[in-house]
Coordinates of C-alpha atoms in Angstrom, one line a residue:
Chain A
M1 CA 35.7 -64.7 -66.0
E2 CA 34.9 -64.7 -62.3
G3 CA 31.7 -66.3 -61.1
T4 CA 31.9 -69.3 -63.5
H5 CA 34.7 -71.0 -61.5
M6 CA 33.9 -69.6 -58.1
A7 CA 31.1 -72.0 -57.4
T8 CA 33.3 -75.0 -58.0
Q9 CA 36.0 -73.9 -55.6
I10 CA 36.1 -74.8 -51.9
K11 CA 38.4 -71.9 -50.9
P12 CA 38.2 -68.6 -52.8
D13 CA 41.4 -67.2 -54.4
R14 CA 43.2 -64.7 -52.3
G15 CA 44.2 -62.6 -55.3
M16 CA 43.8 -61.9 -58.9
V17 CA 46.0 -60.7 -61.7
E18 CA 45.3 -58.5 -64.7
V19 CA 47.8 -58.5 -67.6
N20 CA 47.7 -55.6 -70.1
Q21 CA 48.0 -57.7 -73.3
E22 CA 49.3 -54.9 -75.4
E23 CA 52.0 -53.7 -72.9
C24 CA 53.3 -57.3 -72.3
K25 CA 56.3 -58.3 -74.4
G26 CA 56.0 -62.0 -73.6
C27 CA 59.3 -62.4 -71.7
G28 CA 57.7 -65.0 -69.4
L29 CA 59.4 -63.8 -66.2
C30 CA 56.1 -63.5 -64.4
V31 CA 55.2 -67.0 -65.4
D32 CA 58.4 -68.4 -63.9
V33 CA 57.9 -66.5 -60.6
C34 CA 54.3 -67.6 -60.1
T35 CA 54.4 -70.4 -57.5
P36 CA 50.7 -71.4 -57.9
K37 CA 51.2 -71.4 -61.7
A38 CA 48.3 -69.1 -62.2
L39 CA 50.0 -67.3 -65.1
Q40 CA 50.8 -68.6 -68.6
L41 CA 51.9 -67.3 -72.0
S42 CA 49.0 -67.0 -74.4
T43 CA 49.0 -69.2 -77.5
G44 CA 47.8 -66.2 -79.4
L45 CA 49.8 -63.1 -80.4
N46 CA 49.3 -59.5 -79.5
R47 CA 49.5 -56.7 -81.9
Y48 CA 53.3 -56.5 -81.6
G49 CA 53.8 -60.2 -82.3
Y50 CA 54.5 -61.4 -78.8
H51 CA 52.8 -64.2 -76.9
P52 CA 51.5 -62.1 -73.9
A53 CA 51.2 -63.5 -70.5
E54 CA 47.6 -64.1 -69.3
Y55 CA 46.0 -65.1 -66.0
A56 CA 44.7 -68.6 -66.0
G57 CA 41.5 -67.3 -64.3
H58 CA 42.0 -68.8 -60.9
G59 CA 44.8 -69.8 -58.5
C60 CA 46.3 -66.4 -57.7
N61 CA 47.4 -66.1 -54.1
G62 CA 48.0 -62.4 -54.3
C63 CA 51.7 -62.6 -53.5
G64 CA 52.5 -59.8 -56.0
L65 CA 55.8 -61.2 -57.0
C66 CA 54.8 -61.3 -60.7
F67 CA 54.5 -57.5 -60.5
Y68 CA 58.1 -57.1 -59.4
A69 CA 59.4 -59.7 -61.9
C70 CA 57.8 -57.9 -64.8
P71 CA 60.0 -55.4 -66.6
E72 CA 57.1 -53.3 -68.0
P73 CA 55.8 -50.5 -65.6
G74 CA 52.1 -51.2 -66.1
A75 CA 51.7 -54.6 -67.7
I76 CA 50.7 -56.3 -64.5
T77 CA 48.2 -55.3 -61.9
V78 CA 47.7 -57.5 -58.8
Y79 CA 44.6 -57.5 -56.7
K80 CA 44.0 -59.0 -53.3
R81 CA 40.6 -60.1 -51.9
T82 CA 39.2 -57.7 -49.4
L83 CA 36.3 -59.8 -48.1
A84 CA 36.7 -63.0 -46.2
E85 CA 34.1 -64.8 -48.3
P86 CA 33.2 -64.2 -51.9
V87 CA 29.9 -62.5 -52.3
A88 CA 28.5 -65.1 -54.7
A89 CA 29.7 -68.2 -52.8
Chain B
M1 CA 35.5 -57.3 -58.9
S2 CA 34.1 -55.5 -56.0
E3 CA 35.6 -57.9 -53.5
F4 CA 39.1 -57.2 -54.8
S5 CA 41.3 -54.2 -54.2
V6 CA 44.5 -53.2 -55.9
L7 CA 47.7 -54.7 -54.3
Q8 CA 50.3 -53.7 -57.0
Q9 CA 49.9 -51.4 -60.0
K10 CA 51.9 -49.1 -62.1
A11 CA 53.6 -46.5 -60.0
E12 CA 52.4 -42.9 -59.8
S13 CA 55.8 -41.7 -60.7
F14 CA 55.5 -43.1 -64.2
Y15 CA 53.6 -41.1 -66.9
P16 CA 50.4 -42.8 -67.9
N17 CA 51.6 -42.7 -71.5
Y18 CA 55.2 -42.1 -72.8
G19 CA 56.0 -39.4 -75.3
R20 CA 57.4 -41.7 -77.9
K21 CA 56.3 -43.0 -81.3
A22 CA 52.5 -42.8 -81.4
E23 CA 51.9 -46.6 -81.8
L24 CA 54.1 -47.5 -78.8
Q25 CA 53.2 -44.9 -76.1
H26 CA 51.9 -47.5 -73.7
Q27 CA 55.1 -49.5 -73.5
T28 CA 58.8 -48.9 -72.8
H29 CA 61.6 -49.1 -75.4
Y30 CA 63.2 -52.0 -73.5
C31 CA 63.6 -55.5 -74.9
P32 CA 61.6 -58.3 -73.4
G33 CA 63.2 -59.4 -70.1
C34 CA 65.4 -56.3 -69.8
G35 CA 66.7 -55.4 -66.4
H36 CA 66.1 -51.6 -67.0
G37 CA 62.4 -52.1 -66.8
I38 CA 62.6 -53.9 -63.5
I39 CA 65.0 -51.3 -62.0
S40 CA 62.9 -48.4 -63.3
K41 CA 59.9 -50.0 -61.6
L42 CA 61.7 -50.4 -58.3
L43 CA 62.9 -46.8 -58.5
A44 CA 59.4 -45.5 -59.3
R45 CA 58.0 -47.5 -56.5
A46 CA 60.6 -46.1 -54.0
I47 CA 59.8 -42.5 -55.2
D48 CA 56.1 -43.2 -54.7
E49 CA 56.6 -44.7 -51.2
L50 CA 58.8 -41.8 -50.0
G51 CA 56.4 -39.3 -51.5
I52 CA 59.2 -37.4 -53.3
Q53 CA 57.9 -37.4 -56.9
D54 CA 57.6 -33.6 -56.9
R55 CA 61.2 -33.0 -55.8
T56 CA 63.0 -35.8 -57.7
I57 CA 65.4 -34.9 -60.5
L58 CA 66.5 -37.8 -62.7
V59 CA 69.7 -37.4 -64.7
N60 CA 69.6 -39.6 -67.8
P61 CA 72.9 -40.0 -69.6
V62 CA 73.7 -42.0 -72.7
G63 CA 72.9 -45.6 -73.4
C64 CA 69.6 -47.4 -72.7
S65 CA 69.5 -45.6 -69.4
V66 CA 68.8 -42.4 -71.4
F67 CA 65.1 -43.3 -71.8
G68 CA 64.2 -42.5 -68.2
Y69 CA 62.7 -39.1 -69.2
Y70 CA 60.1 -40.8 -71.4
Y71 CA 58.8 -42.7 -68.4
F72 CA 59.4 -40.9 -65.2
D73 CA 57.0 -38.0 -64.3
V74 CA 59.7 -36.2 -62.3
G75 CA 62.2 -33.5 -63.2
N76 CA 64.5 -34.8 -65.9
I77 CA 67.9 -33.8 -67.2
Q78 CA 69.7 -35.4 -70.1
S79 CA 73.4 -35.4 -69.7
A80 CA 76.4 -36.1 -71.9
H81 CA 77.9 -39.6 -71.9
G82 CA 79.3 -40.4 -68.5
R83 CA 78.7 -36.9 -67.1
A84 CA 75.6 -37.6 -65.1
P85 CA 77.3 -37.4 -61.7
A86 CA 78.7 -33.9 -62.6
V87 CA 75.3 -32.8 -63.8
A88 CA 73.7 -34.3 -60.7
T89 CA 76.2 -32.4 -58.5
A90 CA 75.2 -29.2 -60.1
A91 CA 71.5 -29.9 -59.8
K92 CA 71.9 -30.9 -56.1
R93 CA 73.9 -27.9 -55.2
A94 CA 71.6 -25.5 -56.9
R95 CA 68.5 -27.2 -55.5
P96 CA 69.5 -28.8 -52.2
H97 CA 66.0 -29.7 -51.4
S98 CA 65.6 -31.8 -54.5
V99 CA 66.3 -35.6 -54.6
V100 CA 68.8 -36.0 -57.4
V101 CA 69.2 -39.5 -59.0
S102 CA 71.9 -40.3 -61.5
Y103 CA 70.8 -43.4 -63.5
Q104 CA 73.7 -44.8 -65.4
G105 CA 74.8 -47.9 -67.2
D106 CA 78.3 -49.5 -67.0
G107 CA 79.4 -48.3 -70.4
D108 CA 78.5 -44.8 -69.2
L109 CA 79.6 -44.9 -65.5
A110 CA 82.6 -47.3 -65.6
A111 CA 84.1 -46.3 -69.0
I112 CA 83.7 -42.7 -70.3
G113 CA 82.4 -41.5 -67.0
T114 CA 85.0 -42.9 -64.7
A115 CA 86.4 -39.5 -63.7
E116 CA 82.9 -38.1 -62.9
I117 CA 81.7 -40.9 -60.7
L118 CA 85.1 -41.2 -58.9
H119 CA 85.2 -37.5 -58.0
A120 CA 81.5 -37.2 -57.2
A121 CA 81.9 -40.1 -54.8
N122 CA 85.1 -38.7 -53.4
R123 CA 83.5 -35.3 -52.8
G124 CA 80.7 -37.2 -51.1
E125 CA 78.0 -35.4 -53.2
P126 CA 74.7 -36.1 -51.5
I127 CA 73.2 -37.7 -54.6
T128 CA 71.9 -41.2 -55.3
V129 CA 73.5 -43.2 -58.2
I130 CA 71.7 -46.2 -59.7
F131 CA 74.4 -48.1 -61.5
V132 CA 73.0 -50.6 -64.0
N133 CA 75.7 -53.1 -64.7
N134 CA 75.0 -55.5 -67.5
A135 CA 78.7 -56.0 -68.3
I136 CA 78.4 -54.9 -71.9
Y137 CA 77.6 -52.0 -74.2
G138 CA 73.9 -52.9 -74.9
M139 CA 72.5 -50.0 -76.9
T140 CA 75.3 -49.9 -79.4
G141 CA 75.2 -53.6 -80.1
G142 CA 77.5 -55.4 -77.6
Q143 CA 81.0 -53.9 -77.5
L144 CA 83.3 -54.7 -74.6
A145 CA 82.7 -52.7 -71.4
P146 CA 85.2 -52.3 -68.6
T147 CA 82.9 -54.6 -66.7
T148 CA 82.8 -57.4 -69.3
P149 CA 84.1 -60.7 -67.8
V150 CA 87.5 -62.1 -68.7
G151 CA 87.2 -64.4 -71.7
A152 CA 83.8 -63.1 -72.8
K153 CA 83.3 -62.5 -76.4
S154 CA 82.0 -59.2 -77.6
T155 CA 82.0 -57.4 -81.0
T156 CA 85.2 -55.7 -80.0
T157 CA 86.8 -58.8 -78.4
P158 CA 85.8 -61.5 -80.9
Y159 CA 88.3 -63.9 -79.3
G160 CA 87.2 -63.1 -75.8
R161 CA 88.4 -60.5 -73.3
S162 CA 92.1 -60.9 -72.6
I163 CA 93.6 -59.6 -69.4
F164 CA 96.7 -58.5 -71.4
N165 CA 94.7 -56.6 -73.9
E166 CA 91.7 -55.2 -72.1
G167 CA 92.6 -55.8 -68.5
Y168 CA 90.4 -57.1 -65.7
P169 CA 86.7 -56.4 -65.0
L170 CA 86.3 -53.1 -63.2
H171 CA 84.8 -53.4 -59.7
V172 CA 83.0 -50.2 -59.1
C173 CA 81.6 -50.7 -55.6
E174 CA 85.0 -52.0 -54.4
T175 CA 86.8 -49.1 -56.0
L176 CA 84.5 -46.5 -54.5
A177 CA 84.7 -48.3 -51.1
S178 CA 88.4 -47.3 -51.0
L179 CA 87.3 -43.7 -50.7
E180 CA 86.4 -42.1 -47.4
A181 CA 83.4 -40.0 -48.4
P182 CA 80.7 -42.4 -49.7
V183 CA 78.0 -43.2 -47.2
Y184 CA 76.3 -46.1 -48.8
L185 CA 77.5 -48.6 -51.4
E186 CA 75.6 -51.8 -52.2
R187 CA 75.6 -54.3 -55.0
V188 CA 72.5 -56.3 -55.8
A189 CA 71.7 -58.7 -58.6
I190 CA 68.3 -59.1 -60.2
G191 CA 68.9 -62.7 -61.2
N192 CA 65.7 -63.9 -59.4
I193 CA 62.8 -62.6 -57.5
K194 CA 64.8 -62.5 -54.2
G195 CA 67.4 -60.4 -55.8
I196 CA 64.8 -58.1 -57.3
L197 CA 63.2 -57.5 -53.9
Q198 CA 66.6 -56.9 -52.4
A199 CA 67.3 -54.4 -55.2
G200 CA 64.1 -52.7 -54.3
K201 CA 65.2 -52.3 -50.7
A202 CA 68.6 -51.0 -51.7
I203 CA 67.3 -48.5 -54.1
R204 CA 64.8 -47.2 -51.5
R205 CA 67.6 -47.0 -49.0
G206 CA 69.7 -45.0 -51.5
L207 CA 66.9 -42.5 -51.8
E208 CA 66.2 -42.4 -48.1
N209 CA 69.8 -41.5 -47.4
Q210 CA 69.4 -38.4 -49.6
V211 CA 66.1 -37.5 -48.1
N212 CA 67.9 -37.6 -44.7
G213 CA 70.6 -35.3 -46.0
L214 CA 73.4 -38.0 -45.8
G215 CA 76.1 -38.2 -48.4
F216 CA 76.9 -40.1 -51.5
S217 CA 74.9 -43.4 -52.1
L218 CA 75.4 -45.8 -55.0
I219 CA 73.4 -48.9 -55.8
E220 CA 75.0 -51.2 -58.3
V221 CA 72.5 -53.6 -59.9
L222 CA 73.7 -56.6 -61.9
S223 CA 71.2 -56.5 -64.7
P224 CA 70.3 -58.8 -67.6
C225 CA 70.5 -57.8 -71.2
P226 CA 69.0 -60.8 -73.0
T227 CA 69.1 -59.3 -76.5
I228 CA 72.8 -58.5 -76.5
W229 CA 73.7 -61.6 -74.5
K230 CA 71.9 -63.5 -77.2
T231 CA 69.9 -65.5 -74.7
T232 CA 66.4 -65.9 -73.3
P233 CA 65.2 -63.7 -70.4
Q234 CA 65.3 -66.8 -68.2
D235 CA 68.9 -67.7 -69.2
A236 CA 69.9 -64.1 -68.8
Q237 CA 68.8 -64.2 -65.2
K238 CA 70.6 -67.5 -64.7
R239 CA 73.8 -65.9 -66.0
I240 CA 73.3 -63.1 -63.4
R241 CA 73.1 -65.7 -60.7
E242 CA 75.7 -68.2 -61.8
E243 CA 78.4 -66.0 -63.6
L244 CA 78.2 -62.3 -62.9
S245 CA 77.4 -62.7 -59.1
K246 CA 80.6 -64.7 -58.8
I247 CA 82.7 -62.0 -60.5
Y248 CA 80.8 -59.2 -58.7
P249 CA 79.7 -60.4 -55.3
V250 CA 76.6 -58.8 -54.0
G251 CA 76.5 -57.2 -50.6
V252 CA 76.9 -53.9 -48.7
F253 CA 80.3 -52.4 -49.3
R254 CA 79.8 -49.3 -47.2
D255 CA 77.2 -48.3 -44.7
L256 CA 77.9 -45.2 -42.7
T257 CA 74.3 -44.2 -42.6
G258 CA 74.2 -44.6 -38.8
D259 CA 77.6 -42.9 -38.2
R260 CA 77.4 -39.9 -40.4
G261 CA 75.2 -37.0 -39.6
A262 CA 73.4 -35.0 -42.1
R263 CA 75.7 -33.1 -44.5
P264 CA 75.3 -29.3 -44.5
A265 CA 73.4 -28.4 -47.6
A266 CA 75.1 -26.2 -50.2
L267 CA 74.4 -22.5 -49.5
P268 CA 71.4 -21.3 -51.5
A269 CA 72.3 -19.2 -54.5
P270 CA 71.9 -15.5 -54.1
T271 CA 68.7 -13.9 -55.4
L272 CA 68.8 -11.5 -58.3
N273 CA 68.4 -8.6 -55.9
E274 CA 71.5 -9.6 -53.9
L275 CA 73.7 -9.7 -56.9
P276 CA 74.5 -6.0 -57.3
A277 CA 76.0 -5.9 -53.8
L278 CA 78.1 -9.0 -54.4
L279 CA 79.4 -7.6 -57.6
E280 CA 80.0 -4.2 -56.0
L281 CA 77.6 -2.5 -58.3
D282 CA 75.4 0.4 -57.5
A283 CA 72.5 -0.8 -55.4
A284 CA 70.1 0.6 -57.9
H285 CA 71.7 -1.5 -60.7
T286 CA 69.2 -3.4 -62.7
F287 CA 69.8 -6.6 -64.6
E288 CA 67.0 -6.0 -67.0
T289 CA 68.5 -5.0 -70.2
P290 CA 66.2 -3.1 -72.5
D291 CA 66.7 -4.0 -76.2
R292 CA 68.9 -1.2 -77.5
R293 CA 69.9 -2.9 -80.7
P294 CA 70.4 -0.5 -83.6
T295 CA 67.6 -0.8 -86.2
Q296 CA 70.0 -1.2 -89.1
A297 CA 71.2 -4.8 -89.2
V298 CA 74.9 -5.3 -88.9
D299 CA 77.2 -8.3 -88.5
W300 CA 80.8 -7.3 -87.9
R301 CA 83.1 -10.3 -88.0
I302 CA 86.4 -9.0 -86.8
K303 CA 89.7 -10.8 -86.6
V304 CA 92.5 -9.3 -84.7
A305 CA 95.9 -10.8 -85.2
G306 CA 99.5 -10.0 -84.2
F307 CA 102.3 -11.1 -82.0
G308 CA 101.9 -11.8 -78.3
G309 CA 102.3 -8.6 -76.3
Q310 CA 100.8 -6.4 -79.0
G311 CA 97.5 -6.2 -77.3
V312 CA 95.6 -8.5 -79.6
L313 CA 93.3 -9.9 -77.0
M314 CA 92.8 -6.6 -75.2
L315 CA 91.9 -4.9 -78.5
G316 CA 89.3 -7.6 -79.1
E317 CA 87.9 -7.2 -75.6
V318 CA 87.5 -3.4 -76.0
L319 CA 85.7 -4.0 -79.3
A320 CA 83.4 -6.5 -77.7
E321 CA 82.7 -4.2 -74.7
A322 CA 82.0 -1.3 -77.1
G323 CA 79.6 -3.6 -79.0
L324 CA 77.8 -4.4 -75.8
A325 CA 77.6 -0.7 -74.9
A326 CA 76.0 -0.2 -78.4
G327 CA 73.3 -2.8 -77.6
L328 CA 74.7 -5.4 -79.9
D329 CA 75.0 -9.1 -79.4
V330 CA 78.7 -9.8 -79.1
S331 CA 81.2 -12.7 -78.8
W332 CA 84.9 -12.7 -78.1
L333 CA 86.9 -15.8 -78.8
P334 CA 90.6 -15.7 -78.1
S335 CA 92.6 -18.2 -80.1
Y336 CA 95.2 -19.7 -77.9
G337 CA 97.7 -22.4 -79.0
P338 CA 101.3 -22.8 -79.7
E339 CA 101.3 -19.4 -81.5
M340 CA 100.9 -17.8 -78.0
R341 CA 104.6 -18.6 -77.8
S342 CA 106.4 -16.5 -80.3
G343 CA 104.0 -16.6 -83.2
T344 CA 100.8 -14.9 -84.3
S345 CA 98.1 -14.8 -81.8
N346 CA 94.6 -13.8 -82.7
C347 CA 91.1 -13.3 -81.4
H348 CA 87.7 -13.4 -83.0
V349 CA 85.1 -10.7 -82.2
R350 CA 81.6 -10.6 -83.5
L351 CA 79.2 -7.7 -83.1
A352 CA 75.7 -8.3 -84.5
T353 CA 72.2 -7.1 -84.3
H354 CA 71.0 -10.7 -84.3
A355 CA 71.8 -13.7 -82.0
I356 CA 75.3 -15.0 -82.7
D357 CA 75.4 -18.6 -84.0
S358 CA 79.1 -19.1 -84.0
P359 CA 81.9 -17.1 -82.3
L360 CA 84.4 -18.6 -84.7
I361 CA 85.3 -16.3 -87.6
S362 CA 86.7 -17.8 -90.8
R363 CA 85.4 -15.1 -93.2
P364 CA 86.1 -11.8 -91.5
N365 CA 84.8 -8.5 -92.8
V366 CA 87.3 -6.6 -90.6
L367 CA 90.9 -7.7 -90.3
L368 CA 93.2 -5.9 -87.9
A369 CA 96.7 -7.1 -88.7
L370 CA 99.3 -5.9 -86.3
N371 CA 102.2 -7.4 -88.2
E372 CA 103.1 -8.8 -91.6
P373 CA 102.8 -12.6 -90.8
S374 CA 99.3 -11.9 -89.6
L375 CA 98.4 -10.0 -92.7
R376 CA 99.7 -12.7 -94.9
K377 CA 97.9 -15.4 -93.0
F378 CA 94.5 -13.8 -93.1
V379 CA 94.2 -11.1 -95.8
H380 CA 92.9 -13.5 -98.4
T381 CA 90.1 -14.6 -96.0
V382 CA 88.6 -11.2 -95.8
E383 CA 85.2 -10.8 -97.4
P384 CA 85.0 -8.5 -100.5
G385 CA 84.0 -5.0 -99.4
G386 CA 85.5 -5.6 -96.0
W387 CA 88.2 -3.6 -94.1
V388 CA 91.9 -4.4 -93.6
L389 CA 93.9 -2.4 -91.2
Y390 CA 97.6 -3.0 -91.4
N391 CA 100.3 -1.9 -89.0
A392 CA 102.9 -0.6 -91.6
D393 CA 103.4 2.2 -94.1
T394 CA 103.1 0.1 -97.2
L395 CA 101.4 -3.2 -98.2
P396 CA 103.5 -6.1 -99.3
P397 CA 102.7 -6.4 -103.1
D398 CA 101.5 -10.0 -102.7
C399 CA 98.9 -8.9 -100.1
R400 CA 97.2 -6.4 -102.3
R401 CA 93.6 -6.8 -103.2
D402 CA 91.4 -4.4 -105.0
D403 CA 88.1 -5.6 -103.5
V404 CA 88.7 -4.6 -99.9
N405 CA 89.4 -1.3 -98.1
F406 CA 93.0 -0.9 -96.8
V407 CA 94.0 1.4 -94.0
T408 CA 97.8 1.1 -93.6
D409 CA 100.0 3.1 -91.3
S410 CA 102.6 2.4 -88.7
F411 CA 100.2 2.6 -85.8
T412 CA 102.9 1.5 -83.4
K413 CA 105.1 4.4 -84.4
I414 CA 102.2 6.8 -83.7
A415 CA 102.0 5.1 -80.3
D416 CA 105.7 5.7 -79.7
G417 CA 105.0 9.4 -80.4
I418 CA 102.3 9.4 -77.7
G419 CA 104.8 7.9 -75.2
D420 CA 104.3 4.2 -75.1
T421 CA 104.6 1.6 -77.8
R422 CA 102.1 -0.6 -76.1
V423 CA 99.1 1.6 -77.1
G424 CA 99.6 0.8 -80.8
N425 CA 96.6 -1.5 -80.6
I426 CA 94.3 1.4 -79.5
V427 CA 95.7 3.7 -82.2
M428 CA 94.6 1.1 -84.6
L429 CA 91.2 0.9 -82.9
G430 CA 90.8 4.7 -83.4
A431 CA 91.7 4.3 -87.1
L432 CA 89.1 1.5 -87.5
M433 CA 86.4 3.6 -85.9
E434 CA 87.1 6.6 -88.1
A435 CA 87.2 4.5 -91.2
A436 CA 84.4 2.0 -90.7
H437 CA 82.2 3.5 -87.9
L438 CA 81.5 0.1 -86.2
V439 CA 80.0 1.8 -83.1
G440 CA 79.8 5.3 -81.7
D441 CA 82.7 7.2 -80.1
E442 CA 81.1 7.4 -76.7
Q443 CA 80.6 3.6 -76.7
V444 CA 84.3 3.0 -77.5
D445 CA 85.2 5.4 -74.7
A446 CA 82.9 3.6 -72.3
A447 CA 84.4 0.3 -73.3
L448 CA 87.9 1.6 -72.7
A449 CA 87.0 3.0 -69.3
H450 CA 85.5 -0.4 -68.4
T451 CA 88.4 -2.4 -69.6
V452 CA 91.3 -0.3 -68.5
K453 CA 91.6 0.0 -64.8
S454 CA 94.5 2.3 -64.4
A455 CA 93.8 6.0 -64.8
R456 CA 97.2 6.6 -66.3
W457 CA 96.8 4.0 -69.0
L458 CA 93.3 5.2 -69.7
E459 CA 94.7 8.6 -70.4
F460 CA 97.3 7.1 -72.8
D461 CA 94.6 5.1 -74.5
R462 CA 92.3 8.0 -75.0
K463 CA 95.2 9.9 -76.6
A464 CA 95.9 6.9 -78.8
L465 CA 92.3 6.7 -79.9
V466 CA 92.4 10.3 -81.1
A467 CA 95.7 9.9 -82.8
G468 CA 94.3 6.9 -84.6
K469 CA 91.3 8.8 -85.8
L470 CA 93.5 11.6 -87.2
A471 CA 95.7 9.0 -88.9
A472 CA 92.8 7.3 -90.6
R473 CA 91.5 10.6 -91.9
R474 CA 94.8 11.1 -93.7
I475 CA 95.1 7.7 -95.3
V476 CA 92.3 5.8 -96.9
Q477 CA 93.7 3.6 -99.6
G478 CA 92.2 1.3 -102.1
V479 CA 88.6 1.0 -102.9
V480 CA 86.3 3.0 -100.7
Q481 CA 82.7 1.8 -100.4

């Protein structure tokens, strides 16, 4: 997922989100709280019949609010960039 | 990936997988958009941050809040409905170093558990209460809670809550703020991310107060229940912001954290070695009880019945003590009630070589009837082959049975002969031992010596025991096994 879009961006994303598709129940609270609109509900269904949230692949600013908005303990993991410049840029 | 590091992830205080149905061990029981999930997360985060996972005890009562023990890798206790603050009190007093958290819903805390929360708060128990208020009974399908808004429809108020029928919404923080003892009371609302972050701070504060040894802290969280409110997670949060926060204003209702010093911890419980001295026992006394149960299995189910003052309960107590001395498992259950006032009183004693399931005896194999009403009441409940001792010379004809052993005599008259009518019960005990040999003589004597404190009475009782034995030798009526 990363790498493909990186080259086209001027400024690298400050963060990244991972959504555990099988833990997510598709409530959408993380989508609502994401100011850069980097999260969306999948059009597909997970094994439990929910439309799980997914990371759009870019745009995360690493604010971490989606983590707190999410009611599942481990559905969302938020990462922040540690290096000033992406290695592949 | 190498240029990213984790900012937020599942808290350490959660189990990696939950011990629930195999297919679902990676997710909680909660519905999509449920406030419990968010509050649990904030609580787990605070536990992580304070580094108290190994000394946290979570008390999980009834309702959706019960599920905590599936998720939290801390000490867990499940309590009866509403009783979490009482259980938390016990846990905290027994383990002052532990951080005890009572996690309760509004149906639990504000309805059936009103007494427990009020008194725990009034005693200033140094526990932390997380009060999840969703203004409804969620788990059971949406019945009215004391916190339900006026006019709101629920399954038990189909026309809406009426102040004349169900009263006004109960304000827990405001109520507890009228007490002197609580140290910290705050209400937060997780209707948006700002409220969620504030709730996180408040919950952490509540735990910190306990770590610092301060008193009672309660954090009330207005929390969405999208399923029972029949709305989307988004509209549920909107309802928190626009409706519930108006009825239940958020804010700090009590903050004495700066004024109150640390509360003295409860005294540690004495160790096992210190107990003999406290109980005034011989210093060499040991609490290790070797298994002295007789090899032959017995299960004596004894009912003692008579009028108040005839020594019914005392007779039962001596029997139970004698059973203990014989290495048996015993139970002694006095039956109080209106009969304690001028009617039959009775007690149930069980002596068995196995663990006792129920102390209640409805089919006795020994009946000690100290008067006629008691005999009439219970003689037909006695198991065939059992023993009936009756305190009169002759049996009433309608109480006769040919499948039980009767020993009838005026035991009270024998007692009169000894010098006090009140030892009639012990005369009967002597007769029972002679007839049915429940336990050995020396064990009965030890039980008497243990139960009877006065030397004068002990002498009377010993005489009564012998007289009873002699009487039983003379008279054994009916079928003999």
